[in-house]
XYZ file of C-alpha atoms in Angstrom:
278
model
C -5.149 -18.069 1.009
C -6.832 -16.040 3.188
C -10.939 -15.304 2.918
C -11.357 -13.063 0.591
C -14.902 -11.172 0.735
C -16.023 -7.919 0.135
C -14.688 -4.209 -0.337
C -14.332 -4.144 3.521
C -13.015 -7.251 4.665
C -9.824 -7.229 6.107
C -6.301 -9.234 6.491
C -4.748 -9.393 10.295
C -1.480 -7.878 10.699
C 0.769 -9.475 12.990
C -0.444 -6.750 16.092
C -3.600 -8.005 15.922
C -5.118 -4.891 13.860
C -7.363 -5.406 11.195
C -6.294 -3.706 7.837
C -8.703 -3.726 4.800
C -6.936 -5.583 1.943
C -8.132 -2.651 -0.897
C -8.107 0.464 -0.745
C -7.637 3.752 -2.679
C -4.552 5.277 -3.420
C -3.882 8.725 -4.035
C -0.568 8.958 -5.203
C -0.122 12.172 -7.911
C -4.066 13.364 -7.179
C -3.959 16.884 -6.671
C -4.439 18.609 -3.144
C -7.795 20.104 -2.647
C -10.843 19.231 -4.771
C -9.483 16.581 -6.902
C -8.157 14.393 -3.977
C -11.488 15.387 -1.736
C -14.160 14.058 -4.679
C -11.983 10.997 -4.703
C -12.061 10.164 -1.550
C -15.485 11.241 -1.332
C -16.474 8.908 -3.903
C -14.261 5.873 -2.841
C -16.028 6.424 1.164
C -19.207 6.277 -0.489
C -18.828 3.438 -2.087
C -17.516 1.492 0.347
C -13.535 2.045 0.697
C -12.434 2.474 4.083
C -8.417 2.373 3.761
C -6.761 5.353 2.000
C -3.006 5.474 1.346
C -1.458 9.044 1.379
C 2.193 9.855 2.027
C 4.273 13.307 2.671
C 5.706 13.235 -0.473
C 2.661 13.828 -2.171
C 1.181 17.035 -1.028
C -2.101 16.094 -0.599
C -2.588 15.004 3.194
C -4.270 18.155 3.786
C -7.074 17.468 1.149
C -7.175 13.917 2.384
C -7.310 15.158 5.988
C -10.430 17.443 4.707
C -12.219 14.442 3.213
C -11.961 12.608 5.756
C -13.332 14.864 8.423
C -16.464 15.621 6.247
C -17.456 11.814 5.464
C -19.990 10.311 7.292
C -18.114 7.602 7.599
C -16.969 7.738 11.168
C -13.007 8.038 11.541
C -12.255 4.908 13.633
C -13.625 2.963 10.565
C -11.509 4.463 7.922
C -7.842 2.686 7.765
C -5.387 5.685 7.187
C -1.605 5.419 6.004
C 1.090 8.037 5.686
C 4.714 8.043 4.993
C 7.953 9.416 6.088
C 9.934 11.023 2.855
C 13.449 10.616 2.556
C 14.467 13.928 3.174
C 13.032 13.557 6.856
C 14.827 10.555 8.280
C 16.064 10.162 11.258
C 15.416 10.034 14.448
C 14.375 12.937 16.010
C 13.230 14.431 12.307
C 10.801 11.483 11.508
C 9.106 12.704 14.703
C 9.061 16.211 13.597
C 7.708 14.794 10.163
C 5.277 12.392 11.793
C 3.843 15.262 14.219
C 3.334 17.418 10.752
C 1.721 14.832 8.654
C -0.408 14.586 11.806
C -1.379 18.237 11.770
C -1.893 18.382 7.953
C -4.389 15.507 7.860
C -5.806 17.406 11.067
C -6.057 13.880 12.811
C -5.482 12.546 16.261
C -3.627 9.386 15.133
C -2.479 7.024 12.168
C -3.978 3.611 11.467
C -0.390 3.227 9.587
C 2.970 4.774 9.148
C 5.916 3.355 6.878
C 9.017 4.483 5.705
C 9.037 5.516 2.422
C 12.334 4.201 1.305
C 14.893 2.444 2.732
C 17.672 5.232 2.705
C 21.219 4.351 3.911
C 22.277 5.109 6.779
C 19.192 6.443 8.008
C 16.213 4.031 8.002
C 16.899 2.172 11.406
C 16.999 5.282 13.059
C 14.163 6.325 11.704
C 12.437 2.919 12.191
C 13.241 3.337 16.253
C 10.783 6.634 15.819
C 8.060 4.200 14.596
C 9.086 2.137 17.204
C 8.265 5.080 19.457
C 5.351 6.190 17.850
C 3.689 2.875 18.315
C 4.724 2.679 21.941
C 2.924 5.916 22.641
C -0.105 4.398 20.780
C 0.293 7.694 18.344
C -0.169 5.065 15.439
C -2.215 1.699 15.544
C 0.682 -0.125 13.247
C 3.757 0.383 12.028
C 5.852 -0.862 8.576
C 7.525 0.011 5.579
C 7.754 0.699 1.898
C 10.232 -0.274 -0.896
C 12.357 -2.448 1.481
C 14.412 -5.549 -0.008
C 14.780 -9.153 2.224
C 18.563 -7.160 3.240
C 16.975 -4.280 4.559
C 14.180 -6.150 6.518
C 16.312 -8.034 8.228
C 18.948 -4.959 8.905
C 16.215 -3.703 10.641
C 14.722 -7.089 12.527
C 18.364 -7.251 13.743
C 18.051 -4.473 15.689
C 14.233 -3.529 16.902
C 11.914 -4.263 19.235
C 9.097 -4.614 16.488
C 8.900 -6.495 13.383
C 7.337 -4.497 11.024
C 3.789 -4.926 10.120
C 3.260 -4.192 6.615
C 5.786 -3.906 3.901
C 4.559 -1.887 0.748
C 6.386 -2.916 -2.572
C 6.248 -2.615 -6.069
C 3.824 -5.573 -6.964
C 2.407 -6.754 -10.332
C 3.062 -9.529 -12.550
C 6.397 -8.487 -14.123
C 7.702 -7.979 -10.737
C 6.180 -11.057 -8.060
C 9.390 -11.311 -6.194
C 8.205 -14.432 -4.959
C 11.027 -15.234 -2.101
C 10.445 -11.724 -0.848
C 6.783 -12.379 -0.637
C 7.333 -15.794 1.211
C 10.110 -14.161 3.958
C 7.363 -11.796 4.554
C 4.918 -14.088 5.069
C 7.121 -16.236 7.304
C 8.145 -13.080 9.241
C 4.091 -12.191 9.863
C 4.904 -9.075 7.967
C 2.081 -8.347 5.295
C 2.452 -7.728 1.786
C 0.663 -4.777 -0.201
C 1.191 -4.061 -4.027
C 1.662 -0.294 -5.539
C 2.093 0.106 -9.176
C -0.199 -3.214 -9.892
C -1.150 -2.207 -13.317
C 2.960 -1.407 -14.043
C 1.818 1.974 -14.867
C -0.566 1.412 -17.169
C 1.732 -1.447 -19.104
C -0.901 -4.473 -18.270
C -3.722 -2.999 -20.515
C -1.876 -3.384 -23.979
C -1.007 -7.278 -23.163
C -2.549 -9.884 -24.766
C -2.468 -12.169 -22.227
C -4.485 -10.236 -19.891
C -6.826 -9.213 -22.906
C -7.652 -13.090 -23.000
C -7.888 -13.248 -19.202
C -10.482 -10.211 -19.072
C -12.449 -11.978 -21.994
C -12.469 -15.468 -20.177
C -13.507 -14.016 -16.498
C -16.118 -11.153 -17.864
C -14.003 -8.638 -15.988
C -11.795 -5.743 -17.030
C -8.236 -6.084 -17.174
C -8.029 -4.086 -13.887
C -10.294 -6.241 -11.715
C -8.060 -9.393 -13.491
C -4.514 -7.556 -11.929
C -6.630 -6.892 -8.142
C -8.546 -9.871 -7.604
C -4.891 -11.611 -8.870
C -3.181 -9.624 -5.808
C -5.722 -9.787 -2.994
C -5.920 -13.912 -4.135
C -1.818 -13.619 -3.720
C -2.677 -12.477 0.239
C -1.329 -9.266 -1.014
C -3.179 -5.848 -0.283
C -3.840 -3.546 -3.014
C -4.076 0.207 -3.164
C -5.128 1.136 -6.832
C -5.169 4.548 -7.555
C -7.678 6.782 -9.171
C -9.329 10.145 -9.601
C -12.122 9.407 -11.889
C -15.786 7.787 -10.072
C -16.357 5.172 -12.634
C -12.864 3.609 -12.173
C -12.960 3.779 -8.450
C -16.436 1.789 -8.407
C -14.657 -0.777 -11.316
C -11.583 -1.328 -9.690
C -13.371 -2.254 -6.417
C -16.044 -4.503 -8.287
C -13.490 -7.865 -7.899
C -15.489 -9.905 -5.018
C -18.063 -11.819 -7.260
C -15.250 -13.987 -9.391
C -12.027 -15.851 -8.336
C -9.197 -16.419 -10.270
C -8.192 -20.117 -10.843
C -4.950 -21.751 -9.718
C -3.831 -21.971 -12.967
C -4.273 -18.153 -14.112
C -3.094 -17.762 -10.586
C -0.208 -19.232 -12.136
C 0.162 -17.858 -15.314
C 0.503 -14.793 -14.019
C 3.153 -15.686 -11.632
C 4.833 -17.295 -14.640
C 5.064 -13.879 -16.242
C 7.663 -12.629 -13.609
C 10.612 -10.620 -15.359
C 11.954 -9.002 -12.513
C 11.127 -5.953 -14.297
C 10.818 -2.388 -12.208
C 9.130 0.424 -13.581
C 10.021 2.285 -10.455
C 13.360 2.773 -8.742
C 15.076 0.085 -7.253
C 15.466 0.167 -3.692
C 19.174 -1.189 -3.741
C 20.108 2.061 -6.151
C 17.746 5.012 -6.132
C 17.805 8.767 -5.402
C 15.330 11.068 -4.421
């Protein structure tokens, strides 16, 4: 496992860049106010990676927050996404070059593909490829993409790919995926940890929050970062931004570590990647 110790530390990607292993989502917080104030509050407190993609309509907003924090910009980890609808080639530079202009930034800390979409995604991967080569983007990976569609894409690129963002939690650990990744130097990070909201009527975690003084929350995060997997909980409201982040003063032991692995169902409460359309 790697050192795990505060809000800001950081895991290495296989470039050599430094990406903070929590940060704040903002997946399905409006654009303007709502998604500013978040990321407002999350800066303030200590965040410095924020995960925003295309398809959700809120990079301006994000672009806005960022550009009146006091944080300075080269400290703050940023991640969009190429949507589906945009792949390609020449399009996912089109796409890129607009994501660009609607966050009203100069580069991209990171840039995935949303989805692995037939047919499409190396393509669109040799844009990335492109992108990183002009230095428009400090690191490049993807989302949603199985051990089949990895190496589809290893087969035939100059770059592995530096992150790869999955569904993570405990119904869904996907443990052999997590180890090629590993192998491969490509780093794991978690979206949908809580399994939409699923993990706070279980007992088991109920028992685990009781045992560790925490919230069921900091029990699912401190469980990911300890799995060398970055997590980007999502949230709108201040209190639950500072809670979800307050998971640096406790450590899980190997055998909840465990138990929580043990839960694995193989259970999606998003699409699959081998069979989904957007």
């Amino acid at each position: 496992m790697e050192k795990i110790t505060d809000l800001q530390g950081t895991f290495e990607l296989n470039n050599g860049v430094k990406m903070p292993y929590f940060g704040l989502g903002v997946y399905l917080s409006k654009d303007g106010d709502e998604v500013i104030r978040a990321i407002d509050q999350a800066l303030q407190h200590g965040y410095r990676h924020i995960d925003t993609a295309a398809i959700y309509k809120n990079e301006r907003g994000v672009g806005k927050a960022i550009k009146h924090s006091s944080v300075n910009r080269e400290d703050i980890f940023v991640v969009s996404k190429v949507w589906n609808s945009d792949q390609g080639f020449e399009s996912t530079l089109k796409a890129f070059d607009k994501s660009l202009e609607r966050l009203d930034l100069d580069y991209l800390d990171l840039y995935l593909i949303h989805w692995p979409k037939e047919g499409l995604y190396k393509d669109t991967w040799k844009a990335l490829e492109k992108l990183y080569k002009e230095k428009r983007v400090k690191a490049i990976g993807v989302s949603n993409f199985l051990q089949h569609h990895l190496e589809d894409v290893m087969n035939d690129s100059e770059v592995v790919p530096m992150v790869n963002q999955m569904e993570f939690h405990p119904y869904l650990v996907q443990q052999d995926l997590l180890n090629f990744c590993q192998e491969k130097g490509i780093q794991y990070e978690a979206w949908s940890p809580m399994m939409q909201g699923h993990i706070f009527g279980m007992d088991e975690f109920k028992k685990l929050a009781e045992k560790y003084g925490k919230t069921i929350a900091q029990i699912v995060l401190r469980w990911d970062l300890q799995k060398g997997v970055v997590t980007i909980p999502k949230s709108v409201k201040k209190e639950r931004i500072i809670s979800n982040s307050e998971i640096f003063d406790f450590e899980l032991e190997e055998g909840d570590i465990q138990l929580l692995d043990a839960m694995d169902r193989g259970k999606r409460f998003g699409p699959d990647p081998d069979n989904f359309d957007f």
